[in-house]
Every structure is written in structure tokens, then in C-alpha cells.
CSV table of N, CA and C in Angstrom, one decimal:
chain,number,residue,atom,x,y,z
G,1,MET,N,82.4,99.6,187.4
G,1,MET,CA,82.4,100.2,186.7
G,1,MET,C,83.9,100.2,185.8
G,2,ARG,N,83.7,100.2,183.9
G,2,ARG,CA,85.1,99.6,183.5
G,2,ARG,C,85.4,101.3,183.6
G,3,VAL,N,86.7,102.2,183.4
G,3,VAL,CA,86.8,103.0,183.0
G,3,VAL,C,87.9,102.9,181.3
G,4,LEU,N,87.8,103.1,180.3
G,4,LEU,CA,89.3,103.4,179.3
G,4,LEU,C,89.1,104.4,179.1
G,5,ALA,N,90.3,104.9,179.8
G,5,ALA,CA,91.8,105.6,179.7
G,5,ALA,C,92.9,106.0,178.6
G,6,VAL,N,92.2,107.2,177.7
G,6,VAL,CA,93.0,107.2,176.2
G,6,VAL,C,94.0,108.0,176.8
G,7,ILE,N,95.2,107.6,176.5
G,7,ILE,CA,96.4,109.6,176.9
G,7,ILE,C,96.8,109.7,175.3
G,8,SER,N,96.6,110.5,174.5
G,8,SER,CA,97.5,110.9,173.4
G,8,SER,C,98.4,111.3,173.6
G,9,ASP,N,99.4,111.9,175.5
G,9,ASP,CA,100.2,112.6,174.5
G,9,ASP,C,101.2,112.5,176.5
G,10,GLU,N,101.5,113.0,176.2
G,10,GLU,CA,102.6,113.3,177.7
G,10,GLU,C,101.7,114.1,178.5
G,11,LEU,N,101.3,113.4,179.9
G,11,LEU,CA,100.7,114.7,180.6
G,11,LEU,C,101.0,115.0,181.3
G,12,LEU,N,100.9,116.2,181.8
G,12,LEU,CA,100.8,117.1,182.7
G,12,LEU,C,102.3,117.0,183.5
G,13,GLY,N,102.0,116.1,184.2
G,13,GLY,CA,103.4,115.7,184.2
G,13,GLY,C,104.4,116.1,185.5
G,14,THR,N,103.3,117.6,186.1
G,14,THR,CA,103.7,118.2,187.5
G,14,THR,C,102.4,117.7,188.4
G,15,ASP,N,101.6,117.5,188.0
G,15,ASP,CA,101.0,117.7,189.2
G,15,ASP,C,99.9,115.9,188.3
G,16,ASP,N,100.2,114.7,188.9
G,16,ASP,CA,99.5,114.0,189.2
G,16,ASP,C,98.3,113.6,189.1
G,17,ALA,N,97.6,114.1,190.6
G,17,ALA,CA,96.6,115.1,190.6
G,17,ALA,C,94.9,115.0,189.6
G,18,ARG,N,96.1,117.0,189.4
G,18,ARG,CA,95.3,117.4,188.9
G,18,ARG,C,94.8,116.2,187.1
G,19,ASP,N,96.1,115.4,186.4
G,19,ASP,CA,96.0,114.3,185.0
G,19,ASP,C,94.9,113.7,185.8
G,20,TRP,N,95.1,112.9,186.8
G,20,TRP,CA,93.3,112.4,187.4
G,20,TRP,C,92.3,112.8,187.8
G,21,ALA,N,92.2,113.9,187.7
G,21,ALA,CA,91.1,114.4,189.1
G,21,ALA,C,89.9,113.9,188.6
G,22,LEU,N,89.1,113.7,187.5
G,22,LEU,CA,88.1,112.9,187.3
G,22,LEU,C,87.9,111.3,187.8
G,23,LEU,N,89.1,110.7,187.6
G,23,LEU,CA,89.0,109.0,188.1
G,23,LEU,C,89.1,109.1,189.8
G,24,GLU,N,89.9,110.4,190.7
G,24,GLU,CA,90.5,110.2,191.3
G,24,GLU,C,88.8,110.0,191.7
G,25,SER,N,88.1,111.3,191.6
G,25,SER,CA,86.0,111.8,191.2
G,25,SER,C,86.0,110.8,192.0
G,26,LEU,N,86.3,110.0,190.9
G,26,LEU,CA,85.4,108.2,190.8
G,26,LEU,C,85.2,107.1,192.0
G,27,VAL,N,86.6,107.8,191.9
G,27,VAL,CA,86.9,105.9,193.2
G,27,VAL,C,86.0,106.9,194.8
G,28,ALA,N,86.4,107.9,194.4
G,28,ALA,CA,85.5,108.6,195.7
G,28,ALA,C,84.1,108.4,195.9
G,29,ALA,N,83.5,108.9,194.5
G,29,ALA,CA,82.4,108.1,194.6
G,29,ALA,C,81.9,106.5,195.5
G,30,ASN,N,82.2,106.1,194.5
G,30,ASN,CA,82.7,104.2,194.7
G,30,ASN,C,83.6,103.7,195.3
G,31,SER,N,83.2,103.0,195.5
G,31,SER,CA,85.0,101.9,196.8
G,31,SER,C,85.8,101.8,195.4
G,32,PRO,N,87.0,101.5,195.3
G,32,PRO,CA,88.2,101.1,194.4
G,32,PRO,C,87.9,99.9,194.3
G,33,GLN,N,87.7,99.3,194.2
G,33,GLN,CA,87.3,97.2,195.0
G,33,GLN,C,86.2,97.6,192.9
G,34,SER,N,85.3,98.9,193.2
G,34,SER,CA,84.7,98.4,191.8
G,34,SER,C,84.5,99.2,191.1
G,35,ILE,N,85.7,99.8,190.5
G,35,ILE,CA,86.6,100.2,189.3
G,35,ILE,C,87.0,100.2,188.4
G,36,ASP,N,87.9,99.0,187.6
G,36,ASP,CA,88.5,98.7,186.8
G,36,ASP,C,89.6,99.8,185.3
G,37,VAL,N,90.0,100.1,185.8
G,37,VAL,CA,90.6,100.4,183.8
G,37,VAL,C,91.1,100.4,183.0
G,38,ASP,N,91.1,100.8,182.1
G,38,ASP,CA,92.3,100.0,181.6
G,38,ASP,C,92.5,101.4,180.6
G,39,VAL,N,94.1,101.5,180.4
G,39,VAL,CA,94.5,102.3,180.0
G,39,VAL,C,95.2,102.5,178.4
G,40,LEU,N,95.0,102.5,177.6
G,40,LEU,CA,95.1,102.7,176.2
G,40,LEU,C,96.4,104.4,176.2
G,41,ALA,N,97.6,103.6,176.2
G,41,ALA,CA,97.7,105.1,175.7
G,41,ALA,C,98.5,105.3,173.6
G,42,LEU,N,97.9,105.9,172.8
G,42,LEU,CA,98.2,106.2,172.0
G,42,LEU,C,100.1,106.2,171.1
G,43,VAL,N,100.2,106.3,170.4
G,43,VAL,CA,101.5,106.6,169.6
G,43,VAL,C,101.2,106.9,169.2
G,44,ASN,N,101.8,108.3,169.2
G,44,ASN,CA,101.9,109.3,168.4
G,44,ASN,C,103.2,110.5,167.8
G,45,GLN,N,103.9,110.3,166.5
G,45,GLN,CA,104.4,110.7,165.6
G,45,GLN,C,104.2,111.8,165.5
G,46,PRO,N,105.7,112.3,166.4
G,46,PRO,CA,106.4,114.1,166.0
G,46,PRO,C,106.6,114.3,164.9
G,47,LYS,N,106.0,115.9,165.2
G,47,LYS,CA,105.5,116.6,163.6
G,47,LYS,C,106.5,117.0,163.2
G,48,GLN,N,107.4,117.2,162.1
G,48,GLN,CA,108.0,117.5,161.7
G,48,GLN,C,108.2,118.9,161.0
G,49,SER,N,108.7,120.1,161.3
G,49,SER,CA,108.8,121.1,161.1
G,49,SER,C,109.3,120.9,159.3
G,50,VAL,N,108.3,121.4,158.7
G,50,VAL,CA,108.6,120.8,157.1
G,50,VAL,C,109.9,122.2,156.8
G,51,ALA,N,110.7,123.1,157.9
G,51,ALA,CA,111.7,122.9,156.9
G,51,ALA,C,113.4,122.6,157.9
G,52,TYR,N,112.6,121.1,158.4
G,52,TYR,CA,113.7,119.8,158.3
G,52,TYR,C,113.8,119.4,157.8
G,53,ALA,N,112.3,118.7,156.5
G,53,ALA,CA,111.7,117.4,155.5
G,53,ALA,C,113.0,117.1,155.2
G,54,ASN,N,113.9,118.6,154.5
G,54,ASN,CA,115.0,117.8,154.0
G,54,ASN,C,116.6,117.3,154.1
G,55,PRO,N,117.1,117.9,153.2
G,55,PRO,CA,118.2,117.4,153.9
G,55,PRO,C,119.3,118.4,154.5
G,56,LEU,N,119.0,119.3,153.7
G,56,LEU,CA,119.7,120.4,153.2
G,56,LEU,C,119.1,121.4,154.6
G,57,GLY,N,118.1,121.3,155.0
G,57,GLY,CA,117.4,121.8,156.9
G,57,GLY,C,117.3,121.0,157.5
G,58,ARG,N,118.9,119.9,157.6
G,58,ARG,CA,117.9,118.8,158.9
G,58,ARG,C,120.3,119.8,159.1
G,59,ALA,N,120.2,118.9,158.2
G,59,ALA,CA,121.8,120.1,157.9
G,59,ALA,C,121.9,121.9,158.6
G,60,THR,N,121.4,122.5,157.9
G,60,THR,CA,121.3,124.0,158.3
G,60,THR,C,120.9,123.6,160.0
G,61,GLY,N,120.1,123.0,160.4
G,61,GLY,CA,119.4,123.0,162.0
G,61,GLY,C,120.8,122.8,163.1
G,62,ARG,N,120.9,121.3,162.3
G,62,ARG,CA,122.4,120.7,163.2
G,62,ARG,C,123.4,121.9,163.5
G,63,MET,N,123.5,122.5,162.1
G,63,MET,CA,125.4,124.1,162.4
G,63,MET,C,124.1,124.2,162.8
G,64,ALA,N,123.2,125.3,163.1
G,64,ALA,CA,122.3,126.4,164.1
G,64,ALA,C,122.7,126.5,165.3
G,65,ALA,N,122.4,124.7,166.4
G,65,ALA,CA,122.4,123.5,167.5
G,65,ALA,C,123.4,123.8,167.9
G,66,GLY,N,124.0,123.8,166.8
G,66,GLY,CA,125.8,123.0,167.0
G,66,GLY,C,126.7,122.1,167.4
G,67,GLN,N,125.8,120.7,166.6
G,67,GLN,CA,126.2,119.6,166.6
G,67,GLN,C,125.7,119.2,165.6
G,68,SER,N,127.1,119.1,165.4
G,68,SER,CA,128.1,118.3,164.8
G,68,SER,C,127.7,116.5,164.5
G,69,GLU,N,126.8,115.5,165.4
G,69,GLU,CA,126.1,114.5,164.7
G,69,GLU,C,124.5,114.5,164.6
G,70,THR,N,124.0,113.7,164.3
G,70,THR,CA,122.2,113.1,164.0
G,70,THR,C,121.7,113.2,165.6
G,71,PRO,N,121.6,113.8,166.4
G,71,PRO,CA,120.5,113.4,167.4
G,71,PRO,C,119.8,112.1,166.9
G,72,GLU,N,119.7,111.6,168.3
G,72,GLU,CA,119.0,110.2,168.2
G,72,GLU,C,117.1,111.0,168.0
G,73,PRO,N,117.4,109.3,167.0
G,73,PRO,CA,115.7,109.6,166.7
G,73,PRO,C,114.4,109.6,167.7
G,74,PHE,N,113.8,109.9,168.0
G,74,PHE,CA,112.0,109.7,169.2
G,74,PHE,C,112.0,109.0,168.3
G,75,ASP,N,111.9,107.3,169.7
G,75,ASP,CA,111.0,106.6,169.4
G,75,ASP,C,109.3,106.1,170.0
G,76,ALA,N,108.2,106.7,169.0
G,76,ALA,CA,106.8,107.4,169.2
G,76,ALA,C,105.9,105.8,170.1
G,77,GLU,N,106.9,104.5,170.2
G,77,GLU,CA,106.3,103.3,170.7
G,77,GLU,C,107.0,103.5,172.6
G,78,ASP,N,109.0,104.3,172.0
G,78,ASP,CA,109.3,104.0,174.0
G,78,ASP,C,108.2,104.8,174.8
G,79,SER,N,108.4,106.1,174.3
G,79,SER,CA,107.4,107.3,174.7
G,79,SER,C,105.6,106.6,174.9
G,80,ALA,N,105.9,105.8,174.1
G,80,ALA,CA,103.9,105.2,174.7
G,80,ALA,C,104.0,104.4,175.8
G,81,ARG,N,105.4,103.7,175.2
G,81,ARG,CA,105.1,102.8,176.7
G,81,ARG,C,106.3,103.2,178.1
G,82,GLN,N,106.1,104.5,178.4
G,82,GLN,CA,107.0,105.3,179.6
G,82,GLN,C,105.3,105.1,180.3
G,83,ARG,N,105.1,106.5,179.1
G,83,ARG,CA,103.6,107.2,179.2
G,83,ARG,C,102.3,106.1,179.9
G,84,LEU,N,102.1,104.8,179.5
G,84,LEU,CA,101.7,103.8,180.4
G,84,LEU,C,102.0,103.8,182.0
G,85,SER,N,102.9,102.7,181.8
G,85,SER,CA,103.9,102.4,182.3
G,85,SER,C,103.1,103.2,184.0
G,86,ARG,N,103.9,105.0,183.7
G,86,ARG,CA,103.8,106.2,185.0
G,86,ARG,C,102.1,106.0,185.1
G,87,SER,N,101.4,106.0,183.5
G,87,SER,CA,100.3,105.5,184.6
G,87,SER,C,99.7,104.4,185.5
G,88,LEU,N,99.7,103.7,184.8
G,88,LEU,CA,99.5,102.3,185.5
G,88,LEU,C,99.6,102.2,187.3
G,89,GLN,N,101.4,102.9,186.8
G,89,GLN,CA,101.7,103.2,188.3
G,89,GLN,C,100.4,103.6,189.4
G,90,HIS,N,100.1,105.3,188.4
G,90,HIS,CA,100.0,106.3,189.0
G,90,HIS,C,98.2,105.5,189.7
G,91,VAL,N,97.4,104.8,188.2
G,91,VAL,CA,95.9,104.5,188.8
G,91,VAL,C,95.7,103.8,189.4
G,92,ARG,N,97.2,102.6,190.0
G,92,ARG,CA,97.2,101.2,191.0
G,92,ARG,C,97.1,101.6,192.7
G,93,SER,N,98.0,103.2,192.2
G,93,SER,CA,98.3,104.0,193.8
G,93,SER,C,97.1,104.4,194.4
G,94,LEU,N,96.5,104.8,193.3
G,94,LEU,CA,94.7,104.1,194.5
G,94,LEU,C,93.9,103.2,194.6
G,95,GLY,N,94.2,102.6,194.8
G,95,GLY,CA,93.3,101.0,194.8
G,95,GLY,C,92.7,100.8,193.5
G,96,LEU,N,92.9,101.4,192.0
G,96,LEU,CA,92.2,100.5,191.8
G,96,LEU,C,93.4,98.9,190.7
G,97,HIS,N,92.0,98.4,190.3
G,97,HIS,CA,93.1,97.5,189.5
G,97,HIS,C,93.3,98.2,188.1
G,98,ALA,N,94.3,97.8,187.5
G,98,ALA,CA,94.6,98.2,186.3
G,98,ALA,C,95.3,97.6,185.6
G,99,THR,N,94.8,97.3,183.7
G,99,THR,CA,95.5,97.5,182.5
G,99,THR,C,95.6,97.5,181.4
G,100,GLY,N,97.2,98.3,180.6
G,100,GLY,CA,97.3,98.7,180.1
G,100,GLY,C,97.9,98.3,178.4
G,101,GLN,N,97.4,98.7,178.0
G,101,GLN,CA,98.1,99.2,175.7
G,101,GLN,C,98.8,100.3,175.2
G,102,THR,N,99.1,99.9,174.1
G,102,THR,CA,98.8,100.9,173.6
G,102,THR,C,98.6,100.5,172.3
G,103,ALA,N,98.3,101.7,171.5
G,103,ALA,CA,97.9,101.6,170.1
G,103,ALA,C,98.4,102.9,169.0
G,104,SER,N,98.7,102.2,167.7
G,104,SER,CA,98.0,103.6,167.2
G,104,SER,C,97.3,104.1,166.2
G,105,GLY,N,97.3,105.1,165.6
G,105,GLY,CA,96.0,105.4,165.3
G,105,GLY,C,95.2,107.2,165.0
G,106,HIS,N,94.0,107.6,164.6
G,106,HIS,CA,93.3,108.6,165.2
G,106,HIS,C,93.3,108.5,166.5
G,107,THR,N,93.1,109.5,167.4
G,107,THR,CA,92.1,108.7,168.9
G,107,THR,C,91.1,108.2,168.6
G,108,TYR,N,89.7,108.9,167.7
G,108,TYR,CA,88.5,108.9,167.0
G,108,TYR,C,88.4,107.3,167.0
G,109,ASP,N,89.3,106.7,166.2
G,109,ASP,CA,89.0,105.7,165.4
G,109,ASP,C,89.4,104.4,166.5
G,110,VAL,N,90.1,104.3,166.9
G,110,VAL,CA,91.3,103.9,168.4
G,110,VAL,C,90.4,103.7,169.2
G,111,VAL,N,89.8,104.5,169.8
G,111,VAL,CA,89.2,103.8,170.9
G,111,VAL,C,87.4,103.4,170.6
G,112,ARG,N,86.8,104.3,169.6
G,112,ARG,CA,86.0,103.1,168.8
G,112,ARG,C,86.0,101.1,169.0
G,113,GLN,N,87.4,101.4,168.0
G,113,GLN,CA,87.7,99.5,168.3
G,113,GLN,C,88.2,99.5,169.3
G,114,LYS,N,88.7,100.3,170.5
G,114,LYS,CA,88.6,99.2,171.6
G,114,LYS,C,87.5,99.4,173.1
G,115,ALA,N,86.2,99.8,172.4
G,115,ALA,CA,85.0,100.5,172.8
G,115,ALA,C,83.9,99.1,172.3
G,116,ARG,N,84.4,98.8,171.1
G,116,ARG,CA,83.8,97.5,171.0
G,116,ARG,C,84.7,96.0,171.4
G,117,GLU,N,86.1,95.7,171.2
G,117,GLU,CA,86.0,95.3,171.7
G,117,GLU,C,86.0,95.0,174.0
G,118,GLY,N,85.2,96.0,174.2
G,118,GLY,CA,85.2,96.0,175.2
G,118,GLY,C,83.7,96.7,175.7
G,119,SER,N,82.7,96.3,177.2
G,119,SER,CA,81.7,97.0,177.2
G,119,SER,C,82.6,97.4,178.6
G,120,TYR,N,82.5,99.0,178.6
G,120,TYR,CA,82.6,100.0,178.6
G,120,TYR,C,81.9,100.7,179.5
G,121,ASP,N,81.9,101.8,180.9
G,121,ASP,CA,80.9,102.9,181.7
G,121,ASP,C,80.6,104.0,181.0
G,122,ARG,N,82.5,103.9,181.5
G,122,ARG,CA,83.0,105.6,181.1
G,122,ARG,C,83.9,105.8,180.3
G,123,VAL,N,84.2,106.8,178.6
G,123,VAL,CA,85.6,106.6,178.6
G,123,VAL,C,85.8,108.6,179.3
G,124,LEU,N,87.2,108.2,179.2
G,124,LEU,CA,88.3,109.4,180.3
G,124,LEU,C,89.4,109.7,179.2
G,125,LEU,N,90.1,111.0,178.8
G,125,LEU,CA,90.5,111.0,177.4
G,125,LEU,C,91.3,112.4,177.8
G,126,LEU,N,92.4,111.5,178.3
G,126,LEU,CA,93.3,112.5,178.7
G,126,LEU,C,94.8,113.5,177.5
G,127,LEU,N,94.1,114.5,176.8
G,127,LEU,CA,94.4,115.0,175.6
G,127,LEU,C,95.2,116.2,175.4
G,128,ALA,N,96.5,116.1,174.4
G,128,ALA,CA,98.0,116.9,175.3
G,128,ALA,C,97.2,119.2,174.9
G,129,GLY,N,95.8,118.8,174.0
G,129,GLY,CA,95.9,120.5,173.0
G,129,GLY,C,94.5,120.8,173.8
G,130,ARG,N,94.4,121.5,173.2
G,130,ARG,CA,93.1,121.7,174.0
G,130,ARG,C,91.9,122.2,172.1
G,131,PRO,N,90.8,122.1,171.7
G,131,PRO,CA,90.4,121.5,170.1
G,131,PRO,C,90.1,123.1,169.5
G,132,SER,N,91.1,123.7,168.8
G,132,SER,CA,89.8,125.4,168.4
G,132,SER,C,88.5,125.2,168.8
G,133,TRP,N,88.5,126.6,168.1
G,133,TRP,CA,87.7,127.2,169.0
G,133,TRP,C,86.3,127.0,167.6
G,134,LEU,N,86.8,127.2,166.7
G,134,LEU,CA,85.3,126.1,166.2
G,134,LEU,C,85.1,124.4,165.4
G,135,THR,N,85.8,124.1,166.7
G,135,THR,CA,85.4,122.4,166.9
G,135,THR,C,84.8,122.7,167.8
G,136,ARG,N,85.7,123.2,168.5
G,136,ARG,CA,83.9,123.6,170.4
G,136,ARG,C,83.3,123.4,169.8
G,137,VAL,N,82.7,124.9,169.0
G,137,VAL,CA,81.3,126.1,168.8
G,137,VAL,C,81.3,125.0,168.0
G,138,SER,N,81.4,123.7,167.3
G,138,SER,CA,80.6,123.2,166.7
G,138,SER,C,80.1,122.0,167.1
G,139,HIS,N,80.9,121.3,168.3
G,139,HIS,CA,80.7,120.1,169.0
G,139,HIS,C,80.5,119.3,168.4
G,140,ARG,N,82.2,119.4,167.7
G,140,ARG,CA,82.5,118.5,167.4
G,140,ARG,C,83.9,117.6,167.2
G,141,THR,N,84.3,118.4,168.5
G,141,THR,CA,85.7,117.7,168.5
G,141,THR,C,85.4,115.9,169.0
G,142,THR,N,86.3,115.6,169.1
G,142,THR,CA,86.5,114.0,169.5
G,142,THR,C,85.5,113.3,170.7
G,143,ALA,N,85.3,114.6,171.6
G,143,ALA,CA,84.9,113.2,172.6
G,143,ALA,C,83.8,114.3,172.8
G,144,ASP,N,83.2,114.9,171.4
G,144,ASP,CA,82.3,115.1,171.4
G,144,ASP,C,81.6,113.7,170.3
G,145,ARG,N,82.2,113.4,169.5
G,145,ARG,CA,81.9,112.6,168.8
G,145,ARG,C,81.8,111.2,169.3
G,146,LEU,N,82.5,110.9,170.0
G,146,LEU,CA,83.0,109.2,170.6
G,146,LEU,C,81.1,109.7,171.8
G,147,GLN,N,80.8,110.6,172.4
G,147,GLN,CA,79.2,110.0,173.0
G,147,GLN,C,78.6,110.0,172.3
G,148,HIS,N,78.9,111.4,171.5
G,148,HIS,CA,77.8,110.8,170.2
G,148,HIS,C,77.9,108.8,169.7
G,149,SER,N,78.8,108.2,168.7
G,149,SER,CA,77.9,106.9,168.6
G,149,SER,C,79.1,105.7,169.5
G,150,LEU,N,79.3,106.6,170.7
G,150,LEU,CA,79.6,104.7,171.8
G,150,LEU,C,77.9,105.1,173.0
G,151,HIS,N,77.7,106.0,172.8
G,151,HIS,CA,75.8,106.0,174.2
G,151,HIS,C,77.2,105.2,175.5
G,152,ILE,N,77.5,106.4,175.9
G,152,ILE,CA,78.1,106.5,177.1
G,152,ILE,C,78.6,107.4,177.2
G,153,PRO,N,79.2,108.1,178.3
G,153,PRO,CA,79.9,109.0,179.1
G,153,PRO,C,81.6,109.3,178.9
G,154,VAL,N,81.7,110.6,178.2
G,154,VAL,CA,82.8,110.3,177.4
G,154,VAL,C,83.5,111.5,178.2
G,155,GLU,N,84.4,111.8,179.0
G,155,GLU,CA,85.0,113.0,179.1
G,155,GLU,C,86.6,113.6,178.9
G,156,ALA,N,86.7,114.2,178.7
G,156,ALA,CA,87.9,114.6,178.2
G,156,ALA,C,88.4,116.0,179.1
G,157,LEU,N,89.9,115.9,179.7
G,157,LEU,CA,90.5,116.7,180.4
G,157,LEU,C,91.9,117.1,179.2
G,158,ASN,N,91.5,118.1,178.3
G,158,ASN,CA,92.9,118.8,178.3
G,158,ASN,C,93.9,120.1,179.2
G,159,ARG,N,95.1,119.9,177.9
G,159,ARG,CA,95.6,119.9,178.8
G,159,ARG,C,95.9,121.8,179.5
G,160,SER,N,95.4,122.3,178.7
G,160,SER,CA,94.9,124.2,178.5
G,160,SER,C,93.8,123.8,179.8
G,161,GLU,N,93.6,123.4,179.7
G,161,GLU,CA,92.0,124.2,180.9
G,161,GLU,C,92.3,123.5,182.4
């Protein structure tokens, strides 16, 4: 069985078992040697507040925080590499064969492209937030859209579940 595990943001962090509960249940139902996991860590650029998008807003924010120097910028690619490393370490600790890479772009597009490149039996989405109520009611979540287009099981674990 080949599983594509997509990490869109920081995992829950405090409880690896909860982050990877679905994968662990697959291991329990199958032998670890029969599961290959391909981890895909998405590069996410942080959303910047409109108030800090201009020079005056940044200066005001630094003064309010008591900072005299500009803080180090967030490195989204480095964050994705760190998430990938932690994820591969945990998946391998389950006795599974795991590979991984980072990718940038919208989750739906990146997963569809990756699924076209390889033959996966299941997609596991480890997402940061819960979709809006309108998205859930209309069944237009990323997981629902991927399930419809890929024709393989797509499971999503959201941080708020």
C-alpha cells in the first residue's frame, strides 16, 4: 500500500500519536512492511497583517514590541524542511519505509500533481485548520475535491478535530 501524507502546516506537535493516528491504524491493520509512505511538506508563506504591510505599520509594530532592530524574516522553506524531517522520523519509527519532499503551491493542485506522478492507494491530509462551515456543508473541502478527482480514499485530519 502506498500512502501520500501531505502536511500543510505545523502538526499538533504535542502528541505525535494524534497527528498520525490514521497512519498508525493502517499499520495495525496491515504489516508495516506492506506500507510505503511518501511525505509531502507544503511550503506555506505566512499571511502578513495589512497593518504591517507598509513601512509605517512595521515601524509602529517594532516600537510597540520594544524592538529596535528588524526581526529575522520567517523562512517558509526551512519550516517545511523541518516539518518533513520530524514527520519522516516519526513515520520511520513506526517501522515504515518513508520518503519525502517539500513543495509549494495550493494543496489541491500540489496533491493532484503528485498523485499523477505516482500510484497511491490513499492520501492522508494533515491540515492546520478546520474549513469553514459553508465549505463543509457544500462538500467542497480540499479532501472532498481530491476524493472526487483522484478516485482513491482521501482522509483529512484537521487540528481542531
